[in-house]
Coordinates of C-alpha atoms in Angstrom, one line a residue:
X184 CA 43.6 -8.5 -16.2
X185 CA 42.8 -9.1 -12.5
X186 CA 39.2 -8.4 -11.3
X187 CA 39.1 -5.4 -9.0
X188 CA 37.6 -5.9 -5.6
X189 CA 34.2 -4.2 -4.9
X190 CA 34.9 -1.5 -2.4
X191 CA 31.4 -1.8 -0.9
X192 CA 32.3 -5.4 0.1
X193 CA 36.0 -4.7 0.9
X194 CA 35.0 -1.9 3.3
X195 CA 31.8 -3.3 4.7
X196 CA 31.8 -2.6 8.5
X197 CA 32.7 -5.7 10.5
X198 CA 31.2 -4.4 13.8
X199 CA 28.1 -2.4 14.6
X200 CA 30.1 0.4 16.0
X201 CA 31.4 1.1 12.5
X202 CA 28.0 1.4 10.9
X203 CA 27.7 5.1 10.0
X204 CA 24.8 7.5 9.8
X205 CA 22.0 5.6 11.7
X206 CA 23.1 5.6 15.3
X207 CA 19.6 5.4 16.7
X208 CA 18.7 2.5 14.5
X209 CA 22.0 0.8 15.1
X210 CA 21.6 1.0 18.8
X211 CA 18.1 -0.3 18.7
X212 CA 19.2 -3.2 16.5
X213 CA 22.0 -4.0 18.9
X214 CA 19.5 -4.1 21.8
X215 CA 17.3 -6.4 19.8
X216 CA 20.1 -8.8 19.3
X217 CA 21.4 -8.8 22.9
X218 CA 17.9 -9.4 24.3
X219 CA 16.7 -11.9 21.7
X220 CA 16.5 -14.8 24.2
X221 CA 14.1 -12.7 26.2
X222 CA 11.6 -11.8 23.4
X223 CA 12.5 -14.2 20.6
X224 CA 10.9 -12.0 17.9
X225 CA 12.1 -11.4 14.3
X226 CA 13.0 -7.9 13.3
X227 CA 12.4 -5.9 10.1
X228 CA 15.1 -3.5 9.1
X229 CA 13.6 -1.2 6.5
X230 CA 14.7 1.9 4.6
X231 CA 16.0 3.1 1.3
X232 CA 18.6 1.1 -0.6
X233 CA 22.2 1.6 0.4
X234 CA 21.7 2.9 3.9
X235 CA 23.4 0.0 5.7
X236 CA 20.7 -2.5 6.6
X237 CA 22.4 -5.6 5.4
X238 CA 25.8 -4.4 6.6
X239 CA 24.3 -3.9 10.0
X240 CA 22.9 -7.4 10.1
X241 CA 26.2 -9.0 9.2
X242 CA 28.0 -6.7 11.7
X243 CA 25.6 -7.7 14.5
X244 CA 26.3 -11.4 13.8
X245 CA 30.0 -10.8 14.0
X246 CA 29.6 -8.9 17.3
X247 CA 27.4 -11.7 18.7
X248 CA 29.5 -14.6 17.4
X249 CA 26.6 -15.9 15.4
X250 CA 26.7 -17.8 12.1
X251 CA 24.8 -16.1 9.3
X252 CA 22.5 -17.8 6.8
X253 CA 21.3 -15.5 4.0
X254 CA 18.4 -15.9 1.6
X255 CA 18.6 -13.2 -1.0
X256 CA 16.8 -12.1 -4.1
X257 CA 18.8 -14.4 -6.3
X258 CA 17.7 -17.5 -4.5
X259 CA 14.4 -19.2 -5.3
X260 CA 12.0 -18.3 -2.5
X261 CA 9.0 -20.5 -3.1
X262 CA 7.0 -21.8 -0.2
X263 CA 8.7 -25.2 -0.5
X264 CA 12.2 -23.7 -0.4
X265 CA 11.3 -21.5 2.6
X266 CA 9.6 -24.3 4.4
X267 CA 12.8 -26.3 4.3
X268 CA 14.6 -23.3 5.5
X269 CA 12.2 -22.8 8.3
X270 CA 12.2 -26.4 9.4
X271 CA 16.0 -26.4 9.9
X272 CA 15.8 -23.1 11.8
X273 CA 13.1 -24.4 14.1
X274 CA 15.2 -27.5 14.9
X275 CA 18.1 -25.2 15.8
X276 CA 20.2 -26.7 12.9
X277 CA 22.4 -25.1 10.3
X278 CA 21.5 -25.4 6.6
X279 CA 24.2 -28.1 6.4
X280 CA 22.2 -30.2 8.9
X281 CA 24.6 -29.9 11.8
X282 CA 23.2 -28.9 15.2
X283 CA 24.7 -25.7 16.5
X284 CA 26.9 -25.7 19.6
X285 CA 25.1 -25.4 22.9
X286 CA 24.2 -21.8 23.3
X287 CA 25.2 -20.9 19.7
X288 CA 22.9 -19.0 17.3
X289 CA 22.6 -18.5 13.6
X290 CA 21.3 -15.2 12.3
X291 CA 18.9 -15.9 9.4
X292 CA 18.9 -12.9 7.0
X293 CA 16.1 -12.6 4.4
X294 CA 17.1 -9.9 2.0
X295 CA 14.4 -8.0 -0.1
X296 CA 11.6 -9.5 2.1
X297 CA 9.3 -6.9 0.5
X298 CA 9.9 -8.3 -2.9
X299 CA 8.7 -11.9 -2.7
X300 CA 6.0 -12.3 -5.3
X301 CA 5.1 -13.8 -8.7
X302 CA 5.2 -17.3 -10.0
X303 CA 8.9 -17.7 -9.2
X304 CA 8.3 -17.1 -5.5
X305 CA 4.9 -18.8 -5.4
X306 CA 3.6 -19.0 -1.8
X307 CA 6.8 -17.4 -0.5
X308 CA 5.2 -14.5 1.4
X309 CA 3.0 -16.8 3.5
X310 CA 5.9 -19.1 4.2
X311 CA 8.0 -16.1 5.4
X312 CA 5.3 -15.2 7.9
X313 CA 5.2 -18.8 9.1
X314 CA 9.0 -18.8 9.3
X315 CA 9.2 -15.8 11.7
X316 CA 6.5 -17.2 13.9
X317 CA 7.9 -20.7 14.3
X318 CA 11.7 -20.5 13.9
X319 CA 13.9 -21.0 16.9
X320 CA 16.6 -18.7 15.7
X321 CA 16.9 -14.9 15.4
X322 CA 15.7 -13.6 12.0
X323 CA 16.3 -10.3 10.3
X324 CA 14.1 -9.3 7.3
X325 CA 15.6 -6.6 5.1
X326 CA 13.2 -4.4 3.1
X327 CA 13.1 -1.2 1.2
X328 CA 9.3 -0.6 1.6
X329 CA 7.9 -1.5 5.0
X330 CA 4.3 -1.5 3.8
X331 CA 5.0 -3.8 0.8
X332 CA 4.9 -6.6 3.3
X333 CA 1.7 -8.1 4.6
X334 CA 0.1 -6.8 7.8
X335 CA 0.4 -10.3 9.3
X336 CA 4.1 -10.3 8.7
X337 CA 4.6 -6.8 10.0
X338 CA 2.7 -7.5 13.2
X339 CA 4.7 -10.6 13.9
X340 CA 8.0 -8.7 13.9
X341 CA 9.7 -5.8 15.6
X342 CA 10.7 -3.1 13.2
X343 CA 13.5 -0.6 12.9
X344 CA 13.8 2.1 10.3
X345 CA 17.2 3.0 8.8
X346 CA 17.0 6.5 7.4
X347 CA 18.9 8.0 4.5
X348 CA 22.5 8.7 5.5
X349 CA 23.3 12.4 5.6
X350 CA 26.1 13.7 3.4
X351 CA 27.9 14.8 6.6
X352 CA 28.1 11.1 7.6
X353 CA 29.0 9.9 4.1
X354 CA 32.0 12.1 3.7
X355 CA 34.1 10.5 6.5
X356 CA 33.5 7.1 5.1
X357 CA 34.7 8.2 1.7
X358 CA 37.7 9.9 3.3
X359 CA 38.7 6.7 5.2
X360 CA 38.5 4.6 2.0
X361 CA 40.7 7.1 0.1
X362 CA 43.3 7.0 2.8
X363 CA 43.4 3.2 2.9
X364 CA 43.7 3.2 -0.9
X365 CA 46.5 5.7 -0.7
X366 CA 44.6 8.3 -2.8
X367 CA 44.9 12.0 -2.1
X368 CA 41.7 14.0 -2.5
X369 CA 40.2 17.4 -2.6
X370 CA 37.5 17.7 0.2
X371 CA 35.1 19.3 -2.3
X372 CA 35.3 16.2 -4.5
X373 CA 34.2 13.9 -1.7
X374 CA 31.5 16.4 -0.7
X375 CA 30.2 16.4 -4.3
X376 CA 29.9 12.6 -4.4
X377 CA 28.1 12.6 -1.0
X378 CA 25.6 15.3 -2.1
X379 CA 24.9 13.6 -5.4
X380 CA 23.8 10.3 -3.8
X381 CA 20.9 11.6 -1.8
X382 CA 21.5 9.5 1.4
X383 CA 22.7 6.3 -0.4
X384 CA 26.0 5.4 1.3
X385 CA 26.6 2.3 -0.8
X386 CA 26.0 4.4 -4.0
X387 CA 28.5 7.0 -2.8
X388 CA 31.2 4.3 -2.3
X389 CA 30.5 2.9 -5.7
X390 CA 30.8 6.3 -7.3
X391 CA 34.0 6.9 -5.4
X392 CA 35.5 3.7 -6.8
X393 CA 34.4 4.4 -10.3
X394 CA 35.9 7.9 -10.1
X395 CA 39.1 7.4 -8.0
X396 CA 40.3 3.9 -8.7
X397 CA 43.7 4.0 -10.4
X398 CA 44.3 7.7 -9.5
X399 CA 46.8 9.2 -7.1
X400 CA 44.8 12.4 -6.5
X401 CA 41.0 13.0 -6.8
X402 CA 39.8 16.4 -7.8
X403 CA 36.3 17.9 -8.3
X404 CA 36.8 17.8 -12.0
X405 CA 37.3 14.0 -11.8
X406 CA 33.9 13.4 -10.1
X407 CA 31.4 12.1 -12.5
X408 CA 28.6 10.3 -10.8
X409 CA 26.7 7.6 -12.7
X410 CA 23.1 7.6 -13.8
X411 CA 22.0 5.0 -11.3
X412 CA 18.4 4.7 -10.3
X413 CA 17.5 7.4 -7.8
X414 CA 13.7 7.1 -7.9
X415 CA 11.7 8.7 -5.1
X416 CA 9.9 6.6 -2.5
X417 CA 6.1 6.8 -2.4
X418 CA 5.9 8.7 0.9
X419 CA 8.3 11.4 -0.5
X420 CA 6.1 11.7 -3.5
X421 CA 2.9 11.9 -1.4
X422 CA 4.5 14.7 0.8
X423 CA 5.5 16.6 -2.4
X424 CA 2.0 16.4 -3.9
X425 CA -0.2 16.8 -0.8
X426 CA 1.9 19.1 1.4
X427 CA 5.3 20.4 0.5
X428 CA 5.8 21.6 -3.0
X429 CA 4.7 25.2 -3.5
X430 CA 4.0 24.8 -7.3
X431 CA 2.1 22.2 -9.2
X432 CA 5.0 22.0 -11.6
X433 CA 7.5 21.0 -8.9
X434 CA 5.1 18.4 -7.6
X435 CA 4.8 17.0 -11.1
X436 CA 8.6 16.7 -11.4
X437 CA 8.8 14.8 -8.1
X438 CA 6.0 12.5 -9.4
X439 CA 8.1 11.7 -12.5
X440 CA 10.7 10.2 -10.2
X441 CA 8.2 8.0 -8.4
X442 CA 8.9 4.3 -8.3
X443 CA 5.2 3.7 -9.1
X444 CA 3.3 3.3 -12.3
X445 CA 0.7 6.1 -12.9
X446 CA -2.2 3.7 -12.0
X447 CA -0.6 2.8 -8.7
X448 CA 0.3 6.4 -8.0
X449 CA -3.4 7.4 -8.6
X450 CA -4.5 4.8 -6.1
X451 CA -2.0 6.1 -3.5
X452 CA -3.1 9.7 -3.9
X453 CA -6.8 8.8 -3.9
X454 CA -6.4 6.8 -0.7
X455 CA -4.3 9.4 1.2
X456 CA -5.6 12.8 0.1
X457 CA -8.2 13.0 2.9
X458 CA -5.5 12.5 5.5
X459 CA -4.1 15.9 4.6
X460 CA -6.7 18.1 2.7
X461 CA -9.7 19.9 4.2
X462 CA -13.2 19.2 2.7
X463 CA -13.1 22.0 0.1
X464 CA -9.6 21.0 -1.0
X465 CA -10.6 17.4 -1.2
X466 CA -13.6 18.2 -3.5
X467 CA -11.3 20.0 -5.9
X468 CA -8.7 17.3 -5.7
X469 CA -11.2 14.6 -6.6
X470 CA -12.1 16.4 -9.8
X471 CA -8.5 15.8 -11.0
X472 CA -8.4 12.2 -9.6
X473 CA -11.6 11.5 -11.6
X474 CA -9.9 12.9 -14.7
X475 CA -6.8 10.7 -14.0
X476 CA -9.1 7.7 -13.7
X477 CA -10.7 8.5 -17.1
X478 CA -7.3 8.5 -18.7
X479 CA -6.5 5.2 -17.1
X480 CA -9.7 3.8 -18.6
X481 CA -8.5 5.0 -22.0
X482 CA -5.2 3.3 -21.5
X483 CA -6.9 0.1 -20.6
X484 CA -9.3 0.3 -23.6
X485 CA -6.7 1.3 -26.2
X486 CA -3.4 0.0 -24.7
X487 CA -2.0 3.4 -25.6
X488 CA 0.4 4.0 -22.8
X489 CA 1.4 7.4 -23.9
X490 CA -1.8 8.5 -22.2
X491 CA -0.2 7.8 -18.9
X492 CA 1.4 11.3 -18.9
X493 CA -2.1 12.8 -18.7
X494 CA -2.8 10.6 -15.6
X495 CA 0.3 11.9 -13.9
X496 CA -0.5 15.5 -14.9
X497 CA -3.9 15.2 -13.1
X498 CA -3.0 13.2 -10.1
X499 CA 0.2 15.1 -9.3
X500 CA 0.0 18.7 -10.7
X501 CA -3.8 18.8 -10.5
X502 CA -4.1 17.5 -7.0
X503 CA -1.2 19.7 -5.8
X504 CA -2.9 22.8 -7.3
X505 CA -6.1 21.9 -5.4
X506 CA -4.7 22.8 -2.0
X507 CA -4.6 26.3 -0.6
X508 CA -1.0 26.3 0.5
X509 CA 1.9 24.2 1.8
X510 CA 2.3 22.4 5.1
X511 CA 5.0 20.6 7.0
X512 CA 5.3 18.0 9.7
X513 CA 5.0 14.3 9.5
X514 CA 1.8 12.5 8.3
X515 CA 1.0 8.9 9.1
X516 CA -0.1 7.7 5.7
X517 CA -0.4 4.1 6.7
X518 CA 0.0 1.2 4.3
X519 CA -1.0 0.6 0.7
X520 CA -4.6 1.4 -0.3
X521 CA -6.7 -1.4 1.1
X522 CA -8.5 -1.9 -2.2
X523 CA -5.3 -3.3 -3.7
X524 CA -5.2 -6.6 -1.9
X525 CA -8.8 -7.2 -3.0
X526 CA -8.9 -9.5 -6.0
X527 CA -10.0 -8.3 -9.3
X528 CA -13.1 -10.5 -8.9
X529 CA -14.0 -8.6 -5.7
X530 CA -13.8 -5.2 -7.5
X531 CA -15.7 -6.6 -10.5
X532 CA -18.5 -7.8 -8.2
X533 CA -18.7 -4.4 -6.5
X534 CA -18.9 -2.6 -9.8
X535 CA -21.6 -5.1 -10.9
X536 CA -23.7 -4.3 -7.8
X537 CA -23.2 -0.5 -8.4
X538 CA -24.2 -0.9 -12.1
X539 CA -27.3 -2.9 -11.3
X540 CA -28.5 -0.5 -8.6
X541 CA -27.8 2.7 -10.7
X542 CA -28.7 1.5 -14.1
X543 CA -25.1 2.1 -15.3
X544 CA -22.6 0.2 -17.3
X545 CA -20.0 -1.6 -15.2
X546 CA -17.2 0.5 -16.7
X547 CA -19.0 3.7 -15.7
X548 CA -19.5 2.3 -12.2
X549 CA -15.8 1.5 -12.0
X550 CA -14.4 4.8 -13.3
X551 CA -16.9 7.3 -12.1
X552 CA -18.9 6.0 -9.1
X553 CA -16.6 3.7 -7.2
X554 CA -13.9 6.4 -6.6
X555 CA -16.5 8.8 -5.1
X556 CA -18.1 6.0 -3.0
X557 CA -14.7 5.3 -1.6
X558 CA -14.2 8.9 -0.7
X559 CA -17.7 9.2 0.8
X560 CA -17.3 6.4 3.3
X561 CA -13.5 6.4 3.7
X562 CA -12.7 4.2 6.7
X563 CA -16.5 3.8 7.2
X564 CA -17.0 7.4 8.2
X565 CA -19.6 8.8 8.7
X566 CA -21.0 5.5 10.0
X567 CA -24.7 6.3 9.1
X568 CA -23.8 7.0 5.5
X569 CA -21.6 3.8 5.4
X570 CA -24.6 1.8 6.6
X571 CA -26.9 3.4 4.0
X572 CA -24.5 2.8 1.2
X573 CA -23.9 -0.8 2.3
X574 CA -27.7 -1.4 2.5
X575 CA -28.4 0.2 -0.9
X576 CA -25.8 -1.7 -2.9
X577 CA -26.1 -4.9 -0.8
X578 CA -22.4 -5.0 0.1
X579 CA -21.0 -7.7 2.2
X580 CA -18.0 -7.5 4.5
X581 CA -15.5 -8.0 1.6
X582 CA -17.2 -5.4 -0.5
X583 CA -17.3 -2.8 2.2
X584 CA -13.7 -3.4 3.2
X585 CA -12.6 -2.9 -0.4
X586 CA -14.6 0.3 -0.9
X587 CA -13.9 2.0 2.4
X588 CA -10.3 0.9 2.9
X589 CA -11.1 -0.7 6.3
X590 CA -10.1 -4.2 7.5
X591 CA -12.5 -6.9 6.4
X592 CA -12.4 -8.7 9.8
X593 CA -12.8 -5.6 12.0
X594 CA -15.8 -5.3 14.3
X595 CA -16.6 -1.9 12.7
X596 CA -17.1 -3.4 9.2
X597 CA -19.1 -6.4 10.5
X598 CA -21.3 -4.2 12.6
X599 CA -22.1 -1.9 9.7
X600 CA -23.0 -4.9 7.5
X601 CA -25.3 -6.2 10.2
X602 CA -27.0 -2.8 10.6
X603 CA -27.3 -2.5 6.8
X604 CA -29.1 -5.8 6.7
X605 CA -31.6 -4.6 9.3
X606 CA -32.1 -1.4 7.4
X607 CA -32.9 -3.4 4.2
X608 CA -35.4 -5.5 6.0
X609 CA -37.1 -2.4 7.4
X610 CA -37.2 -0.8 4.0
X611 CA -38.6 -4.0 2.5
X612 CA -41.5 -4.0 4.9
X613 CA -42.2 -0.3 4.3
X614 CA -42.4 -0.9 0.6
X615 CA -44.5 -4.1 0.9
X616 CA -47.6 -2.1 1.8
X617 CA -48.4 -4.4 4.8
X618 CA -48.2 -7.5 2.7
X619 CA -46.1 -9.2 5.4
X620 CA -48.3 -7.9 8.4
X621 CA -50.4 -10.7 9.9
X622 CA -52.3 -13.5 8.2
X623 CA -54.2 -13.3 5.0
X624 CA -58.0 -12.8 5.5
X625 CA -60.3 -15.8 4.8
X626 CA -61.6 -16.1 1.3
X627 CA -65.3 -15.3 0.8
X628 CA -66.4 -17.2 -2.3
X629 CA -69.8 -15.3 -2.6
X630 CA -68.1 -11.9 -2.4
X631 CA -65.6 -13.0 -5.0
X632 CA -68.4 -14.1 -7.3
X633 CA -70.2 -10.7 -6.8
X634 CA -66.9 -8.9 -7.6
X635 CA -66.6 -11.0 -10.7
X636 CA -70.1 -10.1 -11.9
X637 CA -69.4 -6.4 -11.2
X638 CA -66.2 -6.5 -13.1
X639 CA -68.0 -7.9 -16.1
X640 CA -70.5 -5.1 -16.0
X641 CA -67.7 -2.6 -15.7
X642 CA -66.1 -4.1 -18.8
X643 CA -69.3 -3.7 -20.7
X644 CA -70.2 -0.2 -19.6
X645 CA -67.3 2.1 -18.6
X646 CA -68.2 4.8 -16.2
X647 CA -68.4 8.4 -17.5
X648 CA -65.1 10.3 -17.4
X649 CA -66.3 12.7 -14.8
X650 CA -67.3 9.8 -12.5
X651 CA -64.0 8.0 -12.8
X652 CA -61.9 7.7 -9.6
X653 CA -59.2 10.3 -9.4
X654 CA -55.7 8.8 -9.4
X655 CA -53.9 8.8 -6.0
X656 CA -51.6 11.7 -5.3
X657 CA -48.1 11.0 -6.7
X658 CA -46.6 11.2 -3.2
X659 CA -48.8 8.3 -2.1
X660 CA -47.7 6.1 -5.0
X661 CA -45.4 3.2 -4.3
X662 CA -43.3 1.9 -7.0
X663 CA -41.7 -0.7 -4.7
X664 CA -38.2 0.6 -5.7
X665 CA -35.9 1.8 -2.9
X666 CA -33.4 4.6 -3.6
X667 CA -30.3 5.5 -1.6
X668 CA -32.3 8.3 0.1
X669 CA -34.6 5.7 1.6
X670 CA -31.7 4.3 3.7
X671 CA -30.3 7.6 5.0

C-alpha cells in the first residue's frame, strides 16, 4: 500500500505571500530578510505550534533565492555540533564545505531553539548564542516560548511574534486543499475543523486530511478531530488566573490545560501576581500561594504526586478568588521567574542564611519565609526595605537577585548590597558599646591590684540585699544581637 503524502508538507507555502493569517509578522519577516546585509542580525520567530513559523522561513529562502540549512529537534545539538555548524557559517560556506557563490546566502534555520537542554544538548544553548553573534549568514531561530531562551540570546536577535491563526484565515486554506484534492465539502465542516484547532493551522490541515482523505464529499458528520495536545500557553493561563476568568472554577479548568507542572505554575503565579493585583488582593493571594507551597513540600517529602491537585487548587482557584473582579488589557509579564536560573545551591544557601538568622529549620525557611521575602522586596522595591533585608540576612548580589527577581549584574542590586554592608558596619559599631572607638586606656597595675583586693573582700562578704546595685533598665540592656528592625 503506497504511503500517503503529508498534506502539511504537500501544501506548504512556497512563497511568503502565500503564508496565511499573520500578515503583519510576515511583512516584518520579509523586511528583515531584504535588509539583512544592512543589519546582519539573527531573528527569532516565536509563537504557538502550527502557526506558520517554519513555513515562513522556508518561503523567505525561496523568495530570496537562498539555500536553507536546518538544525531541528531530531539532530544532536551539543556545543561541539553547533560549533562546527557555526564555523562553517562564519566562513560563508555550506555544510558540504563548498563556498557559496559570490553574493549568495544560505538561511540557517534552528528549529525549537527554546528546547535545547539536558545532557543530549549539553552546552548547546551557549553555542547557539555564540552562533548568532559570529555567523556571517542570516539565521532564523524558531521557538514556541520566547522567554524559554536566555536573555543573552534574546538580546542578540530581532524578534517577530506569529500569533494564533484565526478560524477565518484557516477556512480558506482548507477550502483550497479540498479543491486541489477534488473533494467536495460542506462549508460548516471546514468551519468546524477550523474552530476546533484554536489557531493551529497545521493541526487543522492534519485533521482535514484525517477526515477527508479518500472521500468524495466532506460533511459535518464526517468531522472528527483528534485528541492532539492543545495545552494552554503560560501567559494564557496567567491571564485567566490573574485577570480574566470570572469564577475560580473556570480559572482552575484553564490551569489544568497548562503546559507547566504545578510547582512551575506556582513559581509563575507567585512572581507575576504583583504586576496585576492591588496590595489587599496580593495579601489574600499569598495565603493561597503559601498553601500551595506547603503541598509542594509534602510532595517533595513523600513523593506522593497525587497531592499536586491541591497545589493547583490553591494557586489557580484560590489566587483567582482573591481578586475583587475581572480586568482586561495586555499585561507585560516579562520572562520566567528570576529565581529559576539560580542554582539549587544558591537557594539552599539563601535558606541557610534565613534559618540561621531566624532560628528556623531550613525547610521552614524555604517554604514559609522565602516566598514572603520575595514578595516584600520584589524587584528590590521598596529600596530601603531591600537594603535592610540584605543587611540582616547578609545577602550577596547572587542572593539578592534570586530573592527579589532582579538581575544580578544590575547597578540597582550592587548598590543595595553596598548600602547593606555599610548598614551592617554601622549596626556593629552601635552594638559594640564603644569598643571600637579610640585606643584602649593604659593599664594601671596598682589600680588593678586594688580592684583584685576589693573583689576578694566582696567574695567574702556580700553586700546586704537592700544595698545591692539595681539592675539597669531593660531598655538600656544590650544583648549584642541585631534584629531586622535595627536595620530599618
